[in-house]
PDB file of C-alpha atoms in Angstrom:
ATOM      1  CA  MET I   1     140.184  58.483  81.321  1.00  0.00           C
ATOM      2  CA  GLN I   2     140.027  60.720  78.006  1.00  0.00           C
ATOM      3  CA  PRO I   3     139.497  58.850  74.845  1.00  0.00           C
ATOM      4  CA  ASN I   4     141.978  57.407  73.013  1.00  0.00           C
ATOM      5  CA  THR I   5     144.315  56.904  75.449  1.00  0.00           C
ATOM      6  CA  LYS I   6     146.614  54.390  75.320  1.00  0.00           C
ATOM      7  CA  TRP I   7     147.422  54.352  78.358  1.00  0.00           C
ATOM      8  CA  GLY I   8     146.439  52.461  82.129  1.00  0.00           C
ATOM      9  CA  PHE I   9     147.536  51.831  85.448  1.00  0.00           C
ATOM     10  CA  VAL I  10     147.559  48.295  86.499  1.00  0.00           C
ATOM     11  CA  SER I  11     147.251  48.669  91.175  1.00  0.00           C
ATOM     12  CA  LYS I  12     148.806  46.069  93.107  1.00  0.00           C
ATOM     13  CA  TYR I  13     147.618  44.284  96.448  1.00  0.00           C
ATOM     14  CA  ILE I  14     148.950  41.646  98.701  1.00  0.00           C
ATOM     15  CA  PHE I  15     146.553  39.363 100.233  1.00  0.00           C
ATOM     16  CA  GLN I  16     147.333  38.198 103.655  1.00  0.00           C
ATOM     17  CA  ALA I  17     144.959  35.394 104.557  1.00  0.00           C
ATOM     18  CA  ASP I  18     143.526  35.504 107.861  1.00  0.00           C
ATOM     19  CA  ILE I  19     142.817  32.022 109.578  1.00  0.00           C
ATOM     20  CA  ASN I  20     138.840  32.969 110.958  1.00  0.00           C
ATOM     21  CA  ILE I  21     137.851  34.564 107.112  1.00  0.00           C
ATOM     22  CA  LYS I  22     135.764  32.242 104.880  1.00  0.00           C
ATOM     23  CA  ILE I  23     136.536  31.761 101.496  1.00  0.00           C
ATOM     24  CA  HIS I  24     133.842  29.706  99.037  1.00  0.00           C
ATOM     25  CA  GLU I  25     135.542  28.869  95.589  1.00  0.00           C
ATOM     26  CA  PHE I  26     133.623  27.968  91.806  1.00  0.00           C
ATOM     27  CA  PRO I  27     136.167  26.600  90.439  1.00  0.00           C
ATOM     28  CA  ASN I  28     132.897  26.416  87.277  1.00  0.00           C
ATOM     29  CA  ALA I  29     130.840  28.345  85.541  1.00  0.00           C
ATOM     30  CA  ASP I  30     128.231  25.542  86.851  1.00  0.00           C
ATOM     31  CA  ALA I  31     124.611  25.856  87.769  1.00  0.00           C
ATOM     32  CA  ALA I  32     125.945  26.820  91.811  1.00  0.00           C
ATOM     33  CA  TRP I  33     127.675  29.295  90.303  1.00  0.00           C
ATOM     34  CA  LEU I  34     125.016  31.177  87.956  1.00  0.00           C
ATOM     35  CA  HIS I  35     122.407  30.844  91.576  1.00  0.00           C
ATOM     36  CA  CYS I  36     124.959  32.640  93.234  1.00  0.00           C
ATOM     37  CA  VAL I  37     125.686  35.163  90.450  1.00  0.00           C
ATOM     38  CA  ALA I  38     121.665  35.335  90.011  1.00  0.00           C
ATOM     39  CA  SER I  39     120.984  35.877  94.428  1.00  0.00           C
ATOM     40  CA  HIS I  40     123.393  38.804  94.135  1.00  0.00           C
ATOM     41  CA  ARG I  41     121.687  40.269  90.887  1.00  0.00           C
ATOM     42  CA  ARG I  42     118.449  40.201  92.101  1.00  0.00           C
ATOM     43  CA  PRO I  43     118.745  39.131  95.946  1.00  0.00           C
ATOM     44  CA  THR I  44     114.740  38.539  96.325  1.00  0.00           C
ATOM     45  CA  LEU I  45     114.533  35.773  93.727  1.00  0.00           C
ATOM     46  CA  SER I  46     115.271  32.390  95.893  1.00  0.00           C
ATOM     47  CA  VAL I  47     116.309  33.084  99.756  1.00  0.00           C
ATOM     48  CA  ASP I  48     117.469  29.645 100.248  1.00  0.00           C
ATOM     49  CA  TRP I  49     120.262  30.335  97.739  1.00  0.00           C
ATOM     50  CA  ALA I  50     121.732  33.609  99.019  1.00  0.00           C
ATOM     51  CA  ALA I  51     121.826  31.851 102.687  1.00  0.00           C
ATOM     52  CA  GLU I  52     123.588  29.495 101.023  1.00  0.00           C
ATOM     53  CA  TRP I  53     126.551  32.154 100.916  1.00  0.00           C
ATOM     54  CA  GLN I  54     125.834  34.484 103.184  1.00  0.00           C
ATOM     55  CA  ASP I  55     128.071  33.709 105.439  1.00  0.00           C
ATOM     56  CA  TYR I  56     131.394  34.189 103.295  1.00  0.00           C
ATOM     57  CA  ASP I  57     133.430  37.124 103.653  1.00  0.00           C
ATOM     58  CA  ILE I  58     135.766  36.608 100.048  1.00  0.00           C
ATOM     59  CA  LEU I  59     133.408  34.504  96.720  1.00  0.00           C
ATOM     60  CA  ALA I  60     136.137  33.572  93.485  1.00  0.00           C
ATOM     61  CA  GLY I  61     134.748  32.211  90.734  1.00  0.00           C
ATOM     62  CA  LYS I  62     134.439  33.432  87.202  1.00  0.00           C
ATOM     63  CA  VAL I  63     133.791  36.783  85.853  1.00  0.00           C
ATOM     64  CA  ALA I  64     130.166  37.480  85.721  1.00  0.00           C
ATOM     65  CA  ASN I  65     130.665  41.127  84.326  1.00  0.00           C
ATOM     66  CA  ASP I  66     128.898  43.335  81.485  1.00  0.00           C
ATOM     67  CA  ARG I  67     129.738  40.501  78.452  1.00  0.00           C
ATOM     68  CA  THR I  68     127.946  37.866  80.183  1.00  0.00           C
ATOM     69  CA  ASN I  69     125.128  40.645  81.709  1.00  0.00           C
ATOM     70  CA  PRO I  70     123.251  39.747  78.784  1.00  0.00           C
ATOM     71  CA  THR I  71     122.358  35.990  79.376  1.00  0.00           C
ATOM     72  CA  ILE I  72     121.757  36.170  82.813  1.00  0.00           C
ATOM     73  CA  THR I  73     119.486  39.265  82.459  1.00  0.00           C
ATOM     74  CA  ALA I  74     117.902  36.620  79.834  1.00  0.00           C
ATOM     75  CA  TYR I  75     118.650  33.113  82.433  1.00  0.00           C
ATOM     76  CA  LEU I  76     116.411  35.730  85.345  1.00  0.00           C
ATOM     77  CA  ALA I  77     114.019  36.709  83.159  1.00  0.00           C
ATOM     78  CA  GLY I  78     112.954  33.241  82.636  1.00  0.00           C
ATOM     79  CA  LEU I  79     113.687  33.018  79.121  1.00  0.00           C
ATOM     80  CA  PHE I  80     115.562  29.870  78.977  1.00  0.00           C
ATOM     81  CA  GLY I  81     112.619  28.270  81.303  1.00  0.00           C
ATOM     82  CA  GLU I  82     112.839  28.021  84.951  1.00  0.00           C
ATOM     83  CA  VAL I  83     114.858  30.241  85.798  1.00  0.00           C
ATOM     84  CA  GLY I  84     116.863  27.427  89.016  1.00  0.00           C
ATOM     85  CA  SER I  85     115.618  24.416  86.384  1.00  0.00           C
ATOM     86  CA  MET I  86     117.857  21.875  85.033  1.00  0.00           C
ATOM     87  CA  ARG I  87     116.935  23.127  81.381  1.00  0.00           C
ATOM     88  CA  ALA I  88     117.786  26.638  82.313  1.00  0.00           C
ATOM     89  CA  ASP I  89     121.070  26.506  84.296  1.00  0.00           C
ATOM     90  CA  GLU I  90     122.337  24.181  81.470  1.00  0.00           C
ATOM     91  CA  GLN I  91     121.430  26.710  78.755  1.00  0.00           C
ATOM     92  CA  CYS I  92     122.919  29.732  80.867  1.00  0.00           C
ATOM     93  CA  VAL I  93     126.278  27.996  80.989  1.00  0.00           C
ATOM     94  CA  SER I  94     126.673  27.113  77.940  1.00  0.00           C
ATOM     95  CA  MET I  95     125.519  30.061  76.562  1.00  0.00           C
ATOM     96  CA  LEU I  96     128.055  31.883  78.937  1.00  0.00           C
ATOM     97  CA  MET I  97     130.631  29.689  77.323  1.00  0.00           C
ATOM     98  CA  PRO I  98     132.370  29.804  80.794  1.00  0.00           C
ATOM     99  CA  GLU I  99     136.141  27.785  78.970  1.00  0.00           C
ATOM    100  CA  ASN I 100     136.442  31.715  78.272  1.00  0.00           C
ATOM    101  CA  LEU I 101     135.490  33.360  81.274  1.00  0.00           C
ATOM    102  CA  GLU I 102     137.874  35.204  83.694  1.00  0.00           C
ATOM    103  CA  ASN I 103     138.242  34.583  86.872  1.00  0.00           C
ATOM    104  CA  GLN I 104     137.596  37.107  89.859  1.00  0.00           C
ATOM    105  CA  ILE I 105     137.962  37.751  93.731  1.00  0.00           C
ATOM    106  CA  CYS I 106     134.891  39.308  95.909  1.00  0.00           C
ATOM    107  CA  LEU I 107     136.301  40.265  98.705  1.00  0.00           C
ATOM    108  CA  ARG I 108     132.177  40.612 100.929  1.00  0.00           C
ATOM    109  CA  THR I 109     133.317  42.318 104.595  1.00  0.00           C
ATOM    110  CA  SER I 110     135.542  44.771 106.160  1.00  0.00           C
ATOM    111  CA  ALA I 111     137.750  41.086 107.565  1.00  0.00           C
ATOM    112  CA  ALA I 112     138.104  40.057 103.792  1.00  0.00           C
ATOM    113  CA  LEU I 113     139.201  44.280 103.088  1.00  0.00           C
ATOM    114  CA  ALA I 114     141.565  44.258 105.649  1.00  0.00           C
ATOM    115  CA  CYS I 115     143.309  41.297 104.173  1.00  0.00           C
ATOM    116  CA  ILE I 116     144.850  42.896 101.331  1.00  0.00           C
ATOM    117  CA  SER I 117     147.750  45.823 100.782  1.00  0.00           C
ATOM    118  CA  PHE I 118     148.242  47.894  98.479  1.00  0.00           C
ATOM    119  CA  GLU I 119     150.946  47.552  97.121  1.00  0.00           C
ATOM    120  CA  GLY I 120     151.905  50.293  94.493  1.00  0.00           C
ATOM    121  CA  SER I 121     151.061  50.552  90.961  1.00  0.00           C
ATOM    122  CA  GLU I 122     151.945  50.592  87.230  1.00  0.00           C
ATOM    123  CA  LYS I 123     151.311  52.466  83.998  1.00  0.00           C
ATOM    124  CA  VAL I 124     150.397  49.936  81.670  1.00  0.00           C
ATOM    125  CA  VAL I 125     151.406  51.120  78.144  1.00  0.00           C
ATOM    126  CA  CYS I 126     148.110  49.548  75.672  1.00  0.00           C
ATOM    127  CA  ARG I 127     149.745  48.213  71.619  1.00  0.00           C
TER     128      ARG I 127
END
């Protein structure tokens, strides 16, 4: 898109779950969610954390994006204490203001991708 563009497109998909698909949902941005995000940002951080979610086709929970990146990077650097400690986890999660985070879905496998079908797109004008 060109700078100052006042429009964009929203793509629409239909999700049809397969009974063999393994889905894990994080209902809240909490320590478990943070450990999952951290293990995907830095796979060598903890084998135990990464192994916990490796068999899931779909992970759903609060968004971890450019807005949350500085806080998560500080957490991974140990600025809140030892990574994985209750103190560091609680401080990081509280700084992320989880009540303000939107939801996201991560389709991790080809089996998960096979569950979605493109339905079309729609032009959206920004105000």
